[in-house]
mmCIF file of C-alpha atoms in Angstrom:
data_model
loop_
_atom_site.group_PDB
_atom_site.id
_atom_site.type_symbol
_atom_site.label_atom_id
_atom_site.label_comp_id
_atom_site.label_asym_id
_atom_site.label_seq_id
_atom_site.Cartn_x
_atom_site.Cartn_y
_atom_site.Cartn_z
ATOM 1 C CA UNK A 29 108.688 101.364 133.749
ATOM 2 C CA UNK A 30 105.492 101.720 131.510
ATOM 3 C CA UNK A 31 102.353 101.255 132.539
ATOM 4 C CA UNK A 32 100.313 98.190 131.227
ATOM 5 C CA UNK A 33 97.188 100.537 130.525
ATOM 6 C CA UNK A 34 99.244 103.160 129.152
ATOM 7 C CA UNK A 35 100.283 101.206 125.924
ATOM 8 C CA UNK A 36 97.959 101.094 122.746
ATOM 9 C CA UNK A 37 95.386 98.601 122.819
ATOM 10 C CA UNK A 38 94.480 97.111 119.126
ATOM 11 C CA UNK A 39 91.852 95.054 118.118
ATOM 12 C CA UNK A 40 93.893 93.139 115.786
ATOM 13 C CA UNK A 41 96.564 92.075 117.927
ATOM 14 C CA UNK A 42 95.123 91.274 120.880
ATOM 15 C CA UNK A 43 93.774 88.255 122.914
ATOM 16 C CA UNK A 44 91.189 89.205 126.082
ATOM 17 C CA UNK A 45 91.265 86.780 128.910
ATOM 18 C CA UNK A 46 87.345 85.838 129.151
ATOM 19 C CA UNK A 47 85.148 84.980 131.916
ATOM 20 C CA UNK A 48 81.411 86.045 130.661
ATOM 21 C CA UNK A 49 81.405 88.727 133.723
ATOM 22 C CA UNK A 50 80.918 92.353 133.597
ATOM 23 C CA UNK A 51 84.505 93.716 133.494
ATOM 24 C CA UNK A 52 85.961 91.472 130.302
ATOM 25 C CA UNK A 53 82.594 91.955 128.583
ATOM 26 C CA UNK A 54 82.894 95.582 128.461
ATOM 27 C CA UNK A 55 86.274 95.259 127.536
ATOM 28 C CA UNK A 56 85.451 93.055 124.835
ATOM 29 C CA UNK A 57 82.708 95.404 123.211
ATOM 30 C CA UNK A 58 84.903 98.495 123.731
ATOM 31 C CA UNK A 59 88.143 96.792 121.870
ATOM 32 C CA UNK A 60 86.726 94.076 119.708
ATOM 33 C CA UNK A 61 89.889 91.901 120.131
ATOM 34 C CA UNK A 62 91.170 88.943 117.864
ATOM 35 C CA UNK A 63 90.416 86.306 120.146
ATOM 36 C CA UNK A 64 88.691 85.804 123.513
ATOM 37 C CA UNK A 65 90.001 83.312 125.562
ATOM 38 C CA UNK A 66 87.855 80.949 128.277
ATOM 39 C CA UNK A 67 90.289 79.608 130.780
ATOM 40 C CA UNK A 68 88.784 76.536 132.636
ATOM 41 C CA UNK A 69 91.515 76.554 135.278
ATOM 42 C CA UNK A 70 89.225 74.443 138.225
ATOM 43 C CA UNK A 71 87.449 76.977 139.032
ATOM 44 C CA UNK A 72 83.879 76.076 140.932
ATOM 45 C CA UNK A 73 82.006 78.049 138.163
ATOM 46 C CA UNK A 74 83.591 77.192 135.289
ATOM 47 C CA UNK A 75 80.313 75.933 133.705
ATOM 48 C CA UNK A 76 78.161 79.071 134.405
ATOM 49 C CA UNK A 77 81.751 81.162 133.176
ATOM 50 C CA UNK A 78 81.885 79.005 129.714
ATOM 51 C CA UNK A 79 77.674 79.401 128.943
ATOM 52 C CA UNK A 80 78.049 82.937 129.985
ATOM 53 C CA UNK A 81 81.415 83.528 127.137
ATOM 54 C CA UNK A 82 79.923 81.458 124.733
ATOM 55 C CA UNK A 83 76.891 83.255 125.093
ATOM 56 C CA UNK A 84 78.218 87.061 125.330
ATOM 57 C CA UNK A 85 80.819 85.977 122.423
ATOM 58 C CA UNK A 86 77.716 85.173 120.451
ATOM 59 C CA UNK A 87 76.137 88.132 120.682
ATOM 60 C CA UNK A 88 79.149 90.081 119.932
ATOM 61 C CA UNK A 89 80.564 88.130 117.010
ATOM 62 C CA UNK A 90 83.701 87.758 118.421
ATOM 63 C CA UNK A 91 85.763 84.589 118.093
ATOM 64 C CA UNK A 92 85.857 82.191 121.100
ATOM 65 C CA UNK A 93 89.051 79.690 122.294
ATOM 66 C CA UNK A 94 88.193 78.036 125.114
ATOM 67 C CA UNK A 95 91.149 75.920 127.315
ATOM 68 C CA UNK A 96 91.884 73.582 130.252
ATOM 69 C CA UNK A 97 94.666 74.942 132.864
ATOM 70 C CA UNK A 98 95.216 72.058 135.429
ATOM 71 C CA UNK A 99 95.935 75.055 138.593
ATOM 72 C CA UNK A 100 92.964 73.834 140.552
ATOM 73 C CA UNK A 101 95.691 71.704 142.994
ATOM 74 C CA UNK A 102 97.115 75.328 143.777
ATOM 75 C CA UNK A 103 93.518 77.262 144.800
ATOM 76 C CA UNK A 104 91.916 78.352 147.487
ATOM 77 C CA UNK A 105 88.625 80.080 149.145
ATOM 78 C CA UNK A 106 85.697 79.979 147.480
ATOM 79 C CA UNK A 107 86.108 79.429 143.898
ATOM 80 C CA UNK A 108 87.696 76.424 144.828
ATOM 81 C CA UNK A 109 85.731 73.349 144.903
ATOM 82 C CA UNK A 110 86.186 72.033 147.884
ATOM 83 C CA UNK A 111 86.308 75.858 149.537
ATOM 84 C CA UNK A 112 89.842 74.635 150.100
ATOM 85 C CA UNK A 113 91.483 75.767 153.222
ATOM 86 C CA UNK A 114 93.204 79.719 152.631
ATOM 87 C CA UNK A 115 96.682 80.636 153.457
ATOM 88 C CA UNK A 116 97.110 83.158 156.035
ATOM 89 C CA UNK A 117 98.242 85.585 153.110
ATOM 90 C CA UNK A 118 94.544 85.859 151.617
ATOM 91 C CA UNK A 119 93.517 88.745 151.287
ATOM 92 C CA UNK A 120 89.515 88.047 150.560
ATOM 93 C CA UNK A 121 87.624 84.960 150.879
ATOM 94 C CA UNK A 122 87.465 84.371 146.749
ATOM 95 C CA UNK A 123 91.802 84.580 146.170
ATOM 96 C CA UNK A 124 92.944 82.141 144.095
ATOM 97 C CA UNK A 125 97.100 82.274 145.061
ATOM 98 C CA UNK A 126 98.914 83.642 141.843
ATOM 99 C CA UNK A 127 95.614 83.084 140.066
ATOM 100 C CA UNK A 128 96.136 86.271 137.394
ATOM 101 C CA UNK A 129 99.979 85.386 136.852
ATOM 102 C CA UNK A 130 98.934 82.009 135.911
ATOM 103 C CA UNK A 131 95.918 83.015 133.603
ATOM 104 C CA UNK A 132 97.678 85.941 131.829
ATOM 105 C CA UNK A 133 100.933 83.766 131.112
ATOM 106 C CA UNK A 134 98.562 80.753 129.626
ATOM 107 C CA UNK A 135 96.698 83.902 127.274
ATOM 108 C CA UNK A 136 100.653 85.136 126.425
ATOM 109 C CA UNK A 137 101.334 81.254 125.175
ATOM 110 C CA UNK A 138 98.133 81.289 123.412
ATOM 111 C CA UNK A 139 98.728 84.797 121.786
ATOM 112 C CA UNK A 140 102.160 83.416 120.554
ATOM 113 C CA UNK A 141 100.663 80.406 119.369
ATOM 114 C CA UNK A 142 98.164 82.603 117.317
ATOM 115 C CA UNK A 143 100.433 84.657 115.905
ATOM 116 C CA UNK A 144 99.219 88.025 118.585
ATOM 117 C CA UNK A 145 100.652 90.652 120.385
ATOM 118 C CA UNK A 146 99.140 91.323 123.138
ATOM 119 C CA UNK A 147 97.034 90.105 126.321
ATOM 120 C CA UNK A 148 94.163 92.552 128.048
ATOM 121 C CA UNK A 149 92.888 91.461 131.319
ATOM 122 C CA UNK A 150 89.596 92.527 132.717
ATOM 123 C CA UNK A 151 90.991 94.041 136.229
ATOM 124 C CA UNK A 152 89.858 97.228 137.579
ATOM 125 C CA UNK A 153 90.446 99.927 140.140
ATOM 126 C CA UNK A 154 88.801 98.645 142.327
ATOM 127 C CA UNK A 155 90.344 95.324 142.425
ATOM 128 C CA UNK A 156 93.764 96.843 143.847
ATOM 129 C CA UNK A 157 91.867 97.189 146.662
ATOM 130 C CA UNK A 158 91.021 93.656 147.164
ATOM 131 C CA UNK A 159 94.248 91.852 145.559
ATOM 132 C CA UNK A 160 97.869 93.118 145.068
ATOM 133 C CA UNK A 161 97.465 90.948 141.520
ATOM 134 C CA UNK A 162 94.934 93.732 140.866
ATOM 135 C CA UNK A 163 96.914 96.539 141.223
ATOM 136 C CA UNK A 164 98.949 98.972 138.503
ATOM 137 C CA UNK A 165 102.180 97.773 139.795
ATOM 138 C CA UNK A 166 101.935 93.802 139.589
ATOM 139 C CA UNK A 167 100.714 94.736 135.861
ATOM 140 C CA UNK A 168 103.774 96.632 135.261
ATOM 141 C CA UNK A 169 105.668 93.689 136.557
ATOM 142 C CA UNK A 170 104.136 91.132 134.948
ATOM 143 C CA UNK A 171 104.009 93.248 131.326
ATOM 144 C CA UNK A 172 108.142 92.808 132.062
ATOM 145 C CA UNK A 173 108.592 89.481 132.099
ATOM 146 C CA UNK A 174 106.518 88.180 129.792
ATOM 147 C CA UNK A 175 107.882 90.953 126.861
ATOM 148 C CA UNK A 176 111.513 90.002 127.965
ATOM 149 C CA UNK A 177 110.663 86.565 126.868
ATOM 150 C CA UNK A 178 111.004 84.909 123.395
ATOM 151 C CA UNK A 179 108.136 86.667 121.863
ATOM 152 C CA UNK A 180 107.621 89.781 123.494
ATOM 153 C CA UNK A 181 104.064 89.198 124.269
ATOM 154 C CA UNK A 182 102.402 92.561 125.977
ATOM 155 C CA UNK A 183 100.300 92.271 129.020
ATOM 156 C CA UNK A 184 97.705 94.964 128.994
ATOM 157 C CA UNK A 185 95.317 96.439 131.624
ATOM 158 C CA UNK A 186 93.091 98.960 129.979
ATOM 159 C CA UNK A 187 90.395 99.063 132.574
ATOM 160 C CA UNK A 188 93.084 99.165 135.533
ATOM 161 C CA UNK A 189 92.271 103.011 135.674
ATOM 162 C CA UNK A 190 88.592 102.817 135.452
ATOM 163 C CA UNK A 191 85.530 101.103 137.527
ATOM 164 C CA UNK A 192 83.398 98.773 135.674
ATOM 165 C CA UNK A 193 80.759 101.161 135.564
ATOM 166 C CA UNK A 194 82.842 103.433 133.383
ATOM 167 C CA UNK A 195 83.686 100.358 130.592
ATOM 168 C CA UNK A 196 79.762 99.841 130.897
ATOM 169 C CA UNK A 197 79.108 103.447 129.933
ATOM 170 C CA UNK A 198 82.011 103.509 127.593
ATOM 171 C CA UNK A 199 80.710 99.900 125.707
ATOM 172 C CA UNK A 200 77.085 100.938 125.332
ATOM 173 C CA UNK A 201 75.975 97.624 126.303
ATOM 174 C CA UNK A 202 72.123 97.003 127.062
ATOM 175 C CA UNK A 203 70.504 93.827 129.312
ATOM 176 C CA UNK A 204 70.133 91.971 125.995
ATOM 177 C CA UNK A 205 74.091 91.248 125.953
ATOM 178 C CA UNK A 206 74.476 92.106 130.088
ATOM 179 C CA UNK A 207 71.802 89.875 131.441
ATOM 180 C CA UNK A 208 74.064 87.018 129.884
ATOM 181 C CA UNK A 209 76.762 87.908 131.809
ATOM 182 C CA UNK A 210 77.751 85.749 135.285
ATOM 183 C CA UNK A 211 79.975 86.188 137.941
ATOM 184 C CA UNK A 212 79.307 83.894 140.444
ATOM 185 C CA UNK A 213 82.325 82.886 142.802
ATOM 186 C CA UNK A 214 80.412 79.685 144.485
ATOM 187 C CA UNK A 215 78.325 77.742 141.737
ATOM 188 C CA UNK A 216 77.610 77.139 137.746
ATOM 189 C CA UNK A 217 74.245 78.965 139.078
ATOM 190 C CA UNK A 218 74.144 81.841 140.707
ATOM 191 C CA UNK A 219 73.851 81.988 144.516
ATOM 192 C CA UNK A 220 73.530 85.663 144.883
ATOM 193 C CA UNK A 221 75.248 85.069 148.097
ATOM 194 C CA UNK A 222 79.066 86.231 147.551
ATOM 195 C CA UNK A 223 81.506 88.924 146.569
ATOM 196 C CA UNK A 224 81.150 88.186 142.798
ATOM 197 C CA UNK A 225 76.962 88.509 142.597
ATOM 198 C CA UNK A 226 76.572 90.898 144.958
ATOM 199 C CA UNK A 227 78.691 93.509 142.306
ATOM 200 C CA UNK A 228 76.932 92.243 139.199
ATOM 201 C CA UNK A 229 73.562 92.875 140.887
ATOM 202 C CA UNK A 230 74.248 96.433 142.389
ATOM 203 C CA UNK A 231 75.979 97.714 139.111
ATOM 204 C CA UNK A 232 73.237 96.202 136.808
ATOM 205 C CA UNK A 233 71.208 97.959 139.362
ATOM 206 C CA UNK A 234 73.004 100.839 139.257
ATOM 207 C CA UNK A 235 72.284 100.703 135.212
ATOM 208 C CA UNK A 236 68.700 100.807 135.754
ATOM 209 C CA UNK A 237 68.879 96.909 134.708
ATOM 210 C CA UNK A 238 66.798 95.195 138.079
ATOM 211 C CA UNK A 239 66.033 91.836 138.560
ATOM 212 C CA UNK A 240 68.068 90.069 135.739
ATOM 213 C CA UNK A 241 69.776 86.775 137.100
ATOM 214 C CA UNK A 242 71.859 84.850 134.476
ATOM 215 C CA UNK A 243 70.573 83.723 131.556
ATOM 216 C CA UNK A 244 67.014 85.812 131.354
ATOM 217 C CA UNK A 245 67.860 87.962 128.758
ATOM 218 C CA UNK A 246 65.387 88.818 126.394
#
């Protein structure tokens, strides 16, 4: 079986799963895809996530769906809103059960609806460490089912292989798109108290880009 980050990624054909964080707005600079698409799926951030998309999609002239996936009755952990009790099965305090199955197959039924090929979705390597949803392997999987289905929709993982410092470098991005970015697990401002702010802050950091909470871009 084929990797999901081995196949071709084209701009023309393609739909990227959106959030406004680091990872998909690399992604989006570095492939330029048809359509970005902001999932509202009951997430506790889903405000800061939609400002932050509409925001970096701005800036990047890149075309904007936004949509409305009733899951939150199935979350857990802190993105949910009510910090709704985990199963023993979670592997971090932010999973979201079955959260990337459920987000790529919505982008696969809104790639077929807009006549697309393909899904990309912003996990990296380091996320396989976290989340089995984030590895290589449930890509592979998931690329399977959804191209055996009426439609043959891809499911792509280009930055699966790579850390989201390397899609930074690669996408040439500066604070004036980055400091727009969010990736807040707890609130539609950020806390700078979990998982999700601690990375943005240590690899804007890490950029030489210090002291930029959301929405201070110049």
């Amino acid at each position: 079986m084929s990797n999901g980050h081995e196949h071709t990624v084209t701009s023309e054909g393609s739909l990227l799963l959106f959030s406004g964080g680091l990872d998909s707005t690399a992604l989006a600079a570095i492939y330029r895809p048809a359509l970005l698409l902001f999932v509202d799926y009951g997430q506790r951030p889903a405000e800061l996530e939609r400002r932050a998309s509409r925001q970096v999609a701005g800036l990047l002239e890149l075309r904007l769906v936004e949509v409305t996936l009733g899951i939150d009755a199935f979350g857990s952990g802190l993105l949910r809103e009510d910090g709704g009790a985990q199963p023993s099965a979670a592997p971090s305090p932010e999973w979201w059960p079955y959260r990337n199955q459920f987000l790529a197959t919505a982008g696969a039924a809104v790639a077929l609806q807009q006549g697309l090929s393909a899904v990309l979705v912003g996990s990296v390597a380091p996320d396989g460490e976290r989340h089995l949803d984030g590895t290589p392997e449930f890509y592979d999987r998931l690329d399977a089912i959804i191209r055996y289905q009426e439609g043959a929709i891809k499911v792509l993982a280009p930055g699966i292989d790579r850390t989201t410092e390397d899609l930074l470098h690669a996408s040439a991005l500066d604070e004036k798109v980055l400091g727009w970015t969010a990736s807040c697990h707890r609130s539609n401002l950020p806390c700078g108290q979990c998982p999700g702010c601690w990375k943005r802050m240590r690899i804007l950091a890490s950029l030489g880009i210090e002291g930029y909470e959301w929405g201070v871009a110049p």
